[in-house]
PDB file of C-alpha atoms (C1' of nucleotides) in Angstrom:
ATOM      1  CA  UNK A   1      69.938   6.744 118.325  1.00 58.00           C
ATOM      2  CA  UNK A   2      70.019   8.744 115.487  1.00 63.00           C
ATOM      3  CA  UNK A   3      73.032  10.932 115.694  1.00 76.00           C
ATOM      4  CA  UNK A   4      75.895   9.578 113.710  1.00 75.00           C
ATOM      5  CA  UNK A   5      78.948   8.693 115.474  1.00 75.00           C
ATOM      6  CA  UNK A   6      81.154  11.577 114.962  1.00 83.00           C
ATOM      7  CA  UNK A   7      83.643  10.923 117.638  1.00 79.00           C
ATOM      8  CA  UNK A   8      84.567   7.318 116.511  1.00 84.00           C
ATOM      9  CA  UNK A   9      85.991   8.287 113.118  1.00 95.00           C
ATOM     10  CA  UNK A  10      89.241  10.530 112.411  1.00 96.00           C
ATOM     11  CA  UNK A  11      88.668  14.221 111.745  1.00 96.00           C
ATOM     12  CA  UNK A  12      89.933  13.871 108.245  1.00 97.00           C
ATOM     13  CA  UNK A  13      87.000  11.570 107.609  1.00 97.00           C
ATOM     14  CA  UNK A  14      84.763  13.892 109.418  1.00 97.00           C
ATOM     15  CA  UNK A  15      86.052  16.822 107.643  1.00 98.00           C
ATOM     16  CA  UNK A  16      85.446  14.993 104.075  1.00 98.00           C
ATOM     17  CA  UNK A  17      81.866  13.949 104.933  1.00 98.00           C
ATOM     18  CA  UNK A  18      80.807  17.473 106.015  1.00 98.00           C
ATOM     19  CA  UNK A  19      82.384  18.681 102.722  1.00 98.00           C
ATOM     20  CA  UNK A  20      80.079  16.087 100.865  1.00 98.00           C
ATOM     21  CA  UNK A  21      77.167  16.397 103.058  1.00 98.00           C
ATOM     22  CA  UNK A  22      77.119  20.310 102.139  1.00 98.00           C
ATOM     23  CA  UNK A  23      76.934  19.412  98.449  1.00 98.00           C
ATOM     24  CA  UNK A  24      74.521  16.598  99.303  1.00 98.00           C
ATOM     25  CA  UNK A  25      71.294  18.599  98.163  1.00 98.00           C
ATOM     26  CA  UNK A  26      70.509  19.478  94.785  1.00 98.00           C
ATOM     27  CA  UNK A  27      69.565  23.007  95.451  1.00 97.00           C
ATOM     28  CA  UNK A  28      73.072  23.418  96.989  1.00 97.00           C
ATOM     29  CA  UNK A  29      74.499  21.923  93.918  1.00 98.00           C
ATOM     30  CA  UNK A  30      72.348  24.332  91.711  1.00 97.00           C
ATOM     31  CA  UNK A  31      73.697  26.938  93.564  1.00 96.00           C
ATOM     32  CA  UNK A  32      77.374  26.085  92.789  1.00 96.00           C
ATOM     33  CA  UNK A  33      76.197  25.712  89.396  1.00 96.00           C
ATOM     34  CA  UNK A  34      74.986  29.069  89.086  1.00 95.00           C
ATOM     35  CA  UNK A  35      77.798  30.831  90.584  1.00 94.00           C
ATOM     36  CA  UNK A  36      80.000  29.164  88.194  1.00 93.00           C
ATOM     37  CA  UNK A  37      77.671  29.868  85.342  1.00 90.00           C
ATOM     38  CA  UNK A  38      77.557  33.976  85.846  1.00 85.00           C
ATOM     39  CA  UNK A  39      80.466  35.978  84.855  1.00 58.00           C
ATOM     40  CA  UNK A  40      81.328  37.237  88.068  1.00 57.00           C
ATOM     41  CA  UNK A  41      80.131  36.792  91.786  1.00 62.00           C
ATOM     42  CA  UNK A  42      76.750  38.009  91.340  1.00 67.00           C
ATOM     43  CA  UNK A  43      75.154  39.388  94.139  1.00 60.00           C
ATOM     44  CA  UNK A  44      71.345  38.877  95.325  1.00 69.00           C
ATOM     45  CA  UNK A  45      69.543  37.069  92.427  1.00 82.00           C
ATOM     46  CA  UNK A  46      70.178  33.508  93.501  1.00 89.00           C
ATOM     47  CA  UNK A  47      66.646  33.758  94.959  1.00 90.00           C
ATOM     48  CA  UNK A  48      65.249  34.389  91.603  1.00 89.00           C
ATOM     49  CA  UNK A  49      66.931  31.482  89.879  1.00 90.00           C
ATOM     50  CA  UNK A  50      65.738  28.469  92.177  1.00 94.00           C
ATOM     51  CA  UNK A  51      62.353  27.538  92.946  1.00 93.00           C
ATOM     52  CA  UNK A  52      62.495  27.711  96.642  1.00 96.00           C
ATOM     53  CA  UNK A  53      61.397  30.253  98.858  1.00 96.00           C
ATOM     54  CA  UNK A  54      64.003  32.898 100.248  1.00 95.00           C
ATOM     55  CA  UNK A  55      64.374  31.627 103.882  1.00 96.00           C
ATOM     56  CA  UNK A  56      65.237  28.012 102.301  1.00 96.00           C
ATOM     57  CA  UNK A  57      67.745  29.404  99.892  1.00 96.00           C
ATOM     58  CA  UNK A  58      69.300  31.415 102.987  1.00 95.00           C
ATOM     59  CA  UNK A  59      69.683  28.280 104.935  1.00 97.00           C
ATOM     60  CA  UNK A  60      71.226  26.402 102.091  1.00 97.00           C
ATOM     61  CA  UNK A  61      73.731  29.507 101.413  1.00 96.00           C
ATOM     62  CA  UNK A  62      74.537  29.278 105.227  1.00 96.00           C
ATOM     63  CA  UNK A  63      75.460  25.504 104.855  1.00 98.00           C
ATOM     64  CA  UNK A  64      77.402  26.145 101.969  1.00 97.00           C
ATOM     65  CA  UNK A  65      79.458  29.053 103.848  1.00 96.00           C
ATOM     66  CA  UNK A  66      80.130  26.985 106.793  1.00 97.00           C
ATOM     67  CA  UNK A  67      81.499  24.281 104.846  1.00 98.00           C
ATOM     68  CA  UNK A  68      83.764  27.022 103.237  1.00 97.00           C
ATOM     69  CA  UNK A  69      82.704  26.173  99.634  1.00 97.00           C
ATOM     70  CA  UNK A  70      80.979  29.817  99.421  1.00 95.00           C
ATOM     71  CA  UNK A  71      82.537  32.908 100.503  1.00 92.00           C
ATOM     72  CA  UNK A  72      79.898  35.984 101.034  1.00 88.00           C
ATOM     73  CA  UNK A  73      81.110  39.409 101.175  1.00 85.00           C
ATOM     74  CA  UNK A  74      78.609  42.352 102.101  1.00 81.00           C
ATOM     75  CA  UNK A  75      78.348  44.695  99.072  1.00 77.00           C
ATOM     76  CA  UNK A  76      75.879  47.636 100.367  1.00 77.00           C
ATOM     77  CA  UNK A  77      72.335  46.074 100.918  1.00 77.00           C
ATOM     78  CA  UNK A  78      73.166  42.927  99.090  1.00 80.00           C
ATOM     79  CA  UNK A  79      75.783  40.264  99.751  1.00 85.00           C
ATOM     80  CA  UNK A  80      77.900  39.012  97.096  1.00 88.00           C
ATOM     81  CA  UNK A  81      78.500  35.250  97.124  1.00 91.00           C
ATOM     82  CA  UNK A  82      81.443  33.377  95.405  1.00 91.00           C
ATOM     83  CA  UNK A  83      82.694  29.907  95.397  1.00 94.00           C
ATOM     84  CA  UNK A  84      86.004  29.246  97.366  1.00 95.00           C
ATOM     85  CA  UNK A  85      88.282  27.772  94.854  1.00 95.00           C
ATOM     86  CA  UNK A  86      90.474  26.211  97.844  1.00 96.00           C
ATOM     87  CA  UNK A  87      87.925  24.037  99.003  1.00 97.00           C
ATOM     88  CA  UNK A  88      87.161  22.703  95.611  1.00 97.00           C
ATOM     89  CA  UNK A  89      90.849  22.468  94.727  1.00 96.00           C
ATOM     90  CA  UNK A  90      90.588  20.117  98.270  1.00 97.00           C
ATOM     91  CA  UNK A  91      88.106  17.802  96.925  1.00 98.00           C
ATOM     92  CA  UNK A  92      89.539  17.494  93.815  1.00 97.00           C
ATOM     93  CA  UNK A  93      92.914  16.411  95.342  1.00 97.00           C
ATOM     94  CA  UNK A  94      91.194  13.918  97.593  1.00 97.00           C
ATOM     95  CA  UNK A  95      89.577  12.141  94.337  1.00 97.00           C
ATOM     96  CA  UNK A  96      93.149  12.526  92.842  1.00 96.00           C
ATOM     97  CA  UNK A  97      94.520  10.599  95.799  1.00 96.00           C
ATOM     98  CA  UNK A  98      91.989   8.092  95.327  1.00 96.00           C
ATOM     99  CA  UNK A  99      92.678   7.667  91.562  1.00 95.00           C
ATOM    100  CA  UNK A 100      96.142   7.170  92.420  1.00 94.00           C
ATOM    101  CA  UNK A 101      95.523   4.511  95.302  1.00 93.00           C
ATOM    102  CA  UNK A 102      93.377   2.704  92.698  1.00 91.00           C
ATOM    103  CA  UNK A 103      95.814   2.248  89.971  1.00 87.00           C
ATOM    104  CA  UNK A 104      97.367  -0.460  92.145  1.00 73.00           C
ATOM    105  CA  UNK A 105      94.194  -2.283  92.447  1.00 71.00           C
ATOM    106  CA  UNK A 106      93.151  -5.553  90.971  1.00 58.00           C
ATOM    107  CA  UNK A 107      89.264  -5.059  90.792  1.00 57.00           C
TER     108      UNK A 107
ATOM    109  CA  UNK B   1      57.119  19.870 104.345  1.00 57.00           C
ATOM    110  CA  UNK B   2      60.626  18.361 104.566  1.00 61.00           C
ATOM    111  CA  UNK B   3      61.240  16.315 101.616  1.00 75.00           C
ATOM    112  CA  UNK B   4      63.638  18.012  99.128  1.00 75.00           C
ATOM    113  CA  UNK B   5      62.113  19.019  95.795  1.00 76.00           C
ATOM    114  CA  UNK B   6      63.984  16.875  93.612  1.00 82.00           C
ATOM    115  CA  UNK B   7      61.669  17.487  90.996  1.00 80.00           C
ATOM    116  CA  UNK B   8      62.865  21.064  90.704  1.00 84.00           C
ATOM    117  CA  UNK B   9      66.409  20.281  89.572  1.00 95.00           C
ATOM    118  CA  UNK B  10      67.810  18.856  86.773  1.00 96.00           C
ATOM    119  CA  UNK B  11      68.557  15.202  86.508  1.00 96.00           C
ATOM    120  CA  UNK B  12      72.491  16.182  86.378  1.00 97.00           C
ATOM    121  CA  UNK B  13      72.027  18.395  89.760  1.00 97.00           C
ATOM    122  CA  UNK B  14      70.120  15.465  91.488  1.00 97.00           C
ATOM    123  CA  UNK B  15      72.536  12.707  90.196  1.00 98.00           C
ATOM    124  CA  UNK B  16      75.601  14.709  91.740  1.00 98.00           C
ATOM    125  CA  UNK B  17      73.894  15.457  94.915  1.00 98.00           C
ATOM    126  CA  UNK B  18      72.887  11.761  94.940  1.00 98.00           C
ATOM    127  CA  UNK B  19      76.557  10.968  94.820  1.00 98.00           C
ATOM    128  CA  UNK B  20      77.643  13.565  97.381  1.00 98.00           C
ATOM    129  CA  UNK B  21      75.220  12.088  99.980  1.00 98.00           C
ATOM    130  CA  UNK B  22      76.283   8.903  99.509  1.00 98.00           C
ATOM    131  CA  UNK B  23      79.751  10.284 100.662  1.00 98.00           C
ATOM    132  CA  UNK B  24      78.121  12.312 103.240  1.00 98.00           C
ATOM    133  CA  UNK B  25      78.736  10.111 106.041  1.00 98.00           C
ATOM    134  CA  UNK B  26      81.880   9.416 108.004  1.00 98.00           C
ATOM    135  CA  UNK B  27      81.302   5.849 108.441  1.00 97.00           C
ATOM    136  CA  UNK B  28      80.933   5.678 104.787  1.00 97.00           C
ATOM    137  CA  UNK B  29      84.209   7.653 104.115  1.00 98.00           C
ATOM    138  CA  UNK B  30      85.778   5.122 106.410  1.00 97.00           C
ATOM    139  CA  UNK B  31      84.529   2.381 104.427  1.00 96.00           C
ATOM    140  CA  UNK B  32      86.078   3.756 101.228  1.00 96.00           C
ATOM    141  CA  UNK B  33      89.286   4.519 102.872  1.00 96.00           C
ATOM    142  CA  UNK B  34      89.569   0.629 104.278  1.00 94.00           C
ATOM    143  CA  UNK B  35      88.860  -0.414 100.540  1.00 94.00           C
ATOM    144  CA  UNK B  36      91.682   1.697  99.465  1.00 93.00           C
ATOM    145  CA  UNK B  37      93.716   0.774 101.990  1.00 90.00           C
ATOM    146  CA  UNK B  38      93.787  -3.204 101.773  1.00 85.00           C
ATOM    147  CA  UNK B  39      95.676  -4.670  98.929  1.00 58.00           C
ATOM    148  CA  UNK B  40      92.544  -6.141  97.080  1.00 57.00           C
ATOM    149  CA  UNK B  41      89.216  -6.199  97.180  1.00 62.00           C
ATOM    150  CA  UNK B  42      88.776  -7.587 100.897  1.00 67.00           C
ATOM    151  CA  UNK B  43      85.635  -9.816 101.689  1.00 60.00           C
ATOM    152  CA  UNK B  44      83.979  -9.611 105.105  1.00 69.00           C
ATOM    153  CA  UNK B  45      86.011  -7.845 107.562  1.00 83.00           C
ATOM    154  CA  UNK B  46      84.803  -4.205 107.292  1.00 89.00           C
ATOM    155  CA  UNK B  47      82.371  -5.140 110.384  1.00 90.00           C
ATOM    156  CA  UNK B  48      85.355  -5.759 112.281  1.00 89.00           C
ATOM    157  CA  UNK B  49      87.190  -2.511 111.074  1.00 90.00           C
ATOM    158  CA  UNK B  50      84.318  -0.100 112.082  1.00 94.00           C
ATOM    159  CA  UNK B  51      82.896   0.785 115.474  1.00 93.00           C
ATOM    160  CA  UNK B  52      79.450   0.101 113.990  1.00 96.00           C
ATOM    161  CA  UNK B  53      76.738  -3.105 114.469  1.00 95.00           C
ATOM    162  CA  UNK B  54      76.671  -5.313 111.635  1.00 95.00           C
ATOM    163  CA  UNK B  55      73.202  -4.174 110.481  1.00 96.00           C
ATOM    164  CA  UNK B  56      74.505  -0.702 110.485  1.00 96.00           C
ATOM    165  CA  UNK B  57      77.186  -1.161 108.143  1.00 96.00           C
ATOM    166  CA  UNK B  58      75.372  -3.432 105.913  1.00 95.00           C
ATOM    167  CA  UNK B  59      73.000  -0.369 105.428  1.00 97.00           C
ATOM    168  CA  UNK B  60      75.872   1.978 104.554  1.00 97.00           C
ATOM    169  CA  UNK B  61      77.394  -0.688 102.268  1.00 96.00           C
ATOM    170  CA  UNK B  62      73.918  -0.454 100.765  1.00 96.00           C
ATOM    171  CA  UNK B  63      73.741   3.081 100.085  1.00 97.00           C
ATOM    172  CA  UNK B  64      77.416   3.119  98.441  1.00 97.00           C
ATOM    173  CA  UNK B  65      76.316   0.276  96.566  1.00 96.00           C
ATOM    174  CA  UNK B  66      73.141   1.895  95.317  1.00 97.00           C
ATOM    175  CA  UNK B  67      74.886   5.218  94.369  1.00 98.00           C
ATOM    176  CA  UNK B  68      77.404   2.708  92.445  1.00 97.00           C
ATOM    177  CA  UNK B  69      80.458   4.053  94.494  1.00 97.00           C
ATOM    178  CA  UNK B  70      81.125   0.303  95.226  1.00 95.00           C
ATOM    179  CA  UNK B  71      80.555  -3.031  93.773  1.00 92.00           C
ATOM    180  CA  UNK B  72      80.048  -6.298  95.540  1.00 87.00           C
ATOM    181  CA  UNK B  73      80.095  -9.591  94.370  1.00 85.00           C
ATOM    182  CA  UNK B  74      79.628 -13.165  95.945  1.00 80.00           C
ATOM    183  CA  UNK B  75      82.144 -15.075  96.830  1.00 77.00           C
ATOM    184  CA  UNK B  76      80.913 -18.343  98.627  1.00 76.00           C
ATOM    185  CA  UNK B  77      79.512 -16.945 102.259  1.00 76.00           C
ATOM    186  CA  UNK B  78      81.258 -13.851 101.992  1.00 80.00           C
ATOM    187  CA  UNK B  79      80.534 -10.747  99.801  1.00 85.00           C
ATOM    188  CA  UNK B  80      83.675  -9.099  98.131  1.00 88.00           C
ATOM    189  CA  UNK B  81      83.497  -5.385  98.195  1.00 91.00           C
ATOM    190  CA  UNK B  82      85.368  -2.965  95.929  1.00 91.00           C
ATOM    191  CA  UNK B  83      85.180   0.878  95.004  1.00 94.00           C
ATOM    192  CA  UNK B  84      83.664   1.374  91.475  1.00 95.00           C
ATOM    193  CA  UNK B  85      86.645   3.638  89.627  1.00 95.00           C
ATOM    194  CA  UNK B  86      84.195   4.877  86.973  1.00 96.00           C
ATOM    195  CA  UNK B  87      82.142   6.299  89.675  1.00 97.00           C
ATOM    196  CA  UNK B  88      85.286   7.915  91.435  1.00 97.00           C
ATOM    197  CA  UNK B  89      86.534   9.277  88.044  1.00 96.00           C
ATOM    198  CA  UNK B  90      83.189  11.059  87.071  1.00 97.00           C
ATOM    199  CA  UNK B  91      83.311  12.924  90.366  1.00 98.00           C
ATOM    200  CA  UNK B  92      86.698  13.977  90.102  1.00 97.00           C
ATOM    201  CA  UNK B  93      86.193  15.018  86.461  1.00 97.00           C
ATOM    202  CA  UNK B  94      83.320  17.304  87.977  1.00 97.00           C
ATOM    203  CA  UNK B  95      85.646  18.936  89.930  1.00 97.00           C
ATOM    204  CA  UNK B  96      88.457  19.357  87.090  1.00 96.00           C
ATOM    205  CA  UNK B  97      85.580  20.776  85.198  1.00 96.00           C
ATOM    206  CA  UNK B  98      84.820  23.328  88.190  1.00 96.00           C
ATOM    207  CA  UNK B  99      88.437  24.186  88.384  1.00 95.00           C
ATOM    208  CA  UNK B 100      88.159  25.202  84.603  1.00 94.00           C
ATOM    209  CA  UNK B 101      85.377  27.372  84.975  1.00 93.00           C
ATOM    210  CA  UNK B 102      86.934  28.869  88.308  1.00 91.00           C
ATOM    211  CA  UNK B 103      89.805  30.056  85.884  1.00 87.00           C
ATOM    212  CA  UNK B 104      88.149  32.881  84.338  1.00 73.00           C
ATOM    213  CA  UNK B 105      86.726  34.115  87.529  1.00 71.00           C
ATOM    214  CA  UNK B 106      87.631  37.337  89.258  1.00 58.00           C
ATOM    215  CA  UNK B 107      87.011  36.221  93.033  1.00 57.00           C
TER     216      UNK B 107
ATOM    217  C1'  DT C   1      62.720  60.186 110.599  1.00 71.68           C
ATOM    218  C1'  DT C   2      59.966  56.542 107.495  1.00 71.68           C
ATOM    219  C1'  DA C   3      60.357  53.600 103.677  1.00 71.68           C
ATOM    220  C1'  DT C   4      62.583  50.143 100.697  1.00 71.68           C
ATOM    221  C1'  DT C   5      65.393  46.686  99.546  1.00 71.68           C
ATOM    222  C1'  DA C   6      68.037  42.480 100.631  1.00 71.68           C
ATOM    223  C1'  DT C   7      69.269  38.693 103.804  1.00 71.68           C
ATOM    224  C1'  DA C   8      68.888  36.119 108.247  1.00 71.68           C
ATOM    225  C1'  DT C   9      66.735  34.074 111.992  1.00 71.68           C
ATOM    226  C1'  DT C  10      62.657  31.796 114.590  1.00 71.68           C
ATOM    227  C1'  DG C  11      59.427  28.400 115.150  1.00 71.68           C
ATOM    228  C1'  DC C  12      57.529  24.707 113.310  1.00 71.68           C
ATOM    229  C1'  DA C  13      55.381  20.597 110.362  1.00 71.68           C
ATOM    230  C1'  DA C  14      56.769  16.877 107.265  1.00 71.68           C
ATOM    231  C1'  DT C  15      60.002  13.747 106.204  1.00 71.68           C
ATOM    232  C1'  DA C  16      64.888  11.598 105.969  1.00 71.68           C
ATOM    233  C1'  DT C  17      68.749   9.550 108.292  1.00 71.68           C
ATOM    234  C1'  DT C  18      71.016   6.865 111.677  1.00 71.68           C
ATOM    235  C1'  DA C  19      71.935   3.117 114.748  1.00 71.68           C
ATOM    236  C1'  DC C  20      70.949  -1.546 116.372  1.00 71.68           C
ATOM    237  C1'  DG C  21      68.476  -5.526 118.653  1.00 71.68           C
ATOM    238  C1'  DA C  22      66.076  -9.284 116.454  1.00 71.68           C
ATOM    239  C1'  DT C  23      65.355 -12.135 112.950  1.00 71.68           C
ATOM    240  C1'  DA C  24      65.697 -13.901 108.181  1.00 71.68           C
ATOM    241  C1'  DA C  25      68.094 -15.700 104.224  1.00 71.68           C
ATOM    242  C1'  DA C  26      72.195 -17.739 102.017  1.00 71.68           C
ATOM    243  C1'  DA C  27      75.968 -20.603 101.276  1.00 71.68           C
ATOM    244  C1'  DC C  28      78.706 -23.971 102.930  1.00 71.68           C
ATOM    245  C1'  DA C  29      80.414 -28.115 106.622  1.00 71.68           C
ATOM    246  C1'  DA C  30      80.048 -31.924 108.953  1.00 71.68           C
TER     247       DA C  30
ATOM    248  C1'  DT D   1      69.707 -33.281 108.028  1.00 71.68           C
ATOM    249  C1'  DT D   2      71.666 -29.715 111.533  1.00 71.68           C
ATOM    250  C1'  DG D   3      75.079 -26.121 112.686  1.00 71.68           C
ATOM    251  C1'  DT D   4      78.148 -22.582 111.487  1.00 71.68           C
ATOM    252  C1'  DT D   5      79.510 -18.121 109.107  1.00 71.68           C
ATOM    253  C1'  DT D   6      78.021 -14.298 106.307  1.00 71.68           C
ATOM    254  C1'  DT D   7      75.155 -10.743 104.766  1.00 71.68           C
ATOM    255  C1'  DA D   8      70.280  -8.692 104.593  1.00 71.68           C
ATOM    256  C1'  DT D   9      66.053  -7.262 106.178  1.00 71.68           C
ATOM    257  C1'  DC D  10      62.537  -5.593 109.634  1.00 71.68           C
ATOM    258  C1'  DG D  11      61.103  -2.703 113.236  1.00 71.68           C
ATOM    259  C1'  DT D  12      61.607   1.254 115.691  1.00 71.68           C
ATOM    260  C1'  DA D  13      63.838   5.014 118.662  1.00 71.68           C
ATOM    261  C1'  DA D  14      66.389   9.272 118.317  1.00 71.68           C
ATOM    262  C1'  DT D  15      68.037  12.481 115.836  1.00 71.68           C
ATOM    263  C1'  DA D  16      68.840  15.487 111.292  1.00 71.68           C
ATOM    264  C1'  DT D  17      67.126  17.723 107.584  1.00 71.68           C
ATOM    265  C1'  DT D  18      64.037  20.405 104.686  1.00 71.68           C
ATOM    266  C1'  DG D  19      60.832  23.976 103.432  1.00 71.68           C
ATOM    267  C1'  DC D  20      58.574  27.848 104.538  1.00 71.68           C
ATOM    268  C1'  DA D  21      55.554  31.753 106.975  1.00 71.68           C
ATOM    269  C1'  DA D  22      56.324  35.280 110.020  1.00 71.68           C
ATOM    270  C1'  DT D  23      59.466  37.978 111.733  1.00 71.68           C
ATOM    271  C1'  DA D  24      63.733  40.489 112.428  1.00 71.68           C
ATOM    272  C1'  DT D  25      68.111  42.780 111.295  1.00 71.68           C
ATOM    273  C1'  DA D  26      70.815  45.359 108.245  1.00 71.68           C
ATOM    274  C1'  DA D  27      72.231  49.067 104.866  1.00 71.68           C
ATOM    275  C1'  DT D  28      70.530  52.485 102.089  1.00 71.68           C
ATOM    276  C1'  DA D  29      67.229  56.093  99.996  1.00 71.68           C
ATOM    277  C1'  DA D  30      64.051  59.402 100.193  1.00 71.68           C
TER     278       DA D  30
END
DNA sequence: TTATTATATTGCAATATTACGATAAAACAA
DNA sequence: TTGTTTTATCGTAATATTGCAATATAATAA
């Protein structure tokens, strides 16, 4: 074994797990942090910001893109990445729902 | 290689990544969902709720505990698990901050 | 055309995660 | 004590992730 039993859980549960998995690596958190820090959707220089090799960062960007956490648009030779606000809002509202449900608890 | 370069990132980035990693598996999402669904902090029957063997669930519960997402208190022979609202609020406020920062963006 | 620049893909080694059978431990009941 | 119930741990196989050198691709410049 070793593969996670995806088919045993609901689509919603799998979707949330995928979103969190995309955010479960410090390099990917750092990428999101950087995209938030710079004024606009800066192209290119993510590689210079992080202590990782270019293929590694490309791989992390791909995972963030696949999870719809960031969007990339081709801008000449470079690619301009920025955060997808819809996905962020989706996650925030998930925790908003959790907070609501916790209000009726005894813990 | 293969180990993630934890030391290259800030404590905050590593902490958020750890929280998301704890939530990055559908079984652990399902555990949180179940703890939210039941009226109070129900003891024991998480094993009967999920299609996973008892050692596997115990392992998932351990990870959620280590991440401070759930708390467990001994209740006789059983252990009573419930969600830690502080950690949930921490994550929610993280995305609240992200939303604020996105307001000033062009994307 | 050739060169340059930016990003993606391939291939692989190191490491981590997932799942579970077997077993242990802890609390209680008879 | 022995038995029962509940949860944790150990050991291990299957699979996934991480990181990077080498290489490929794509867009532009000279």
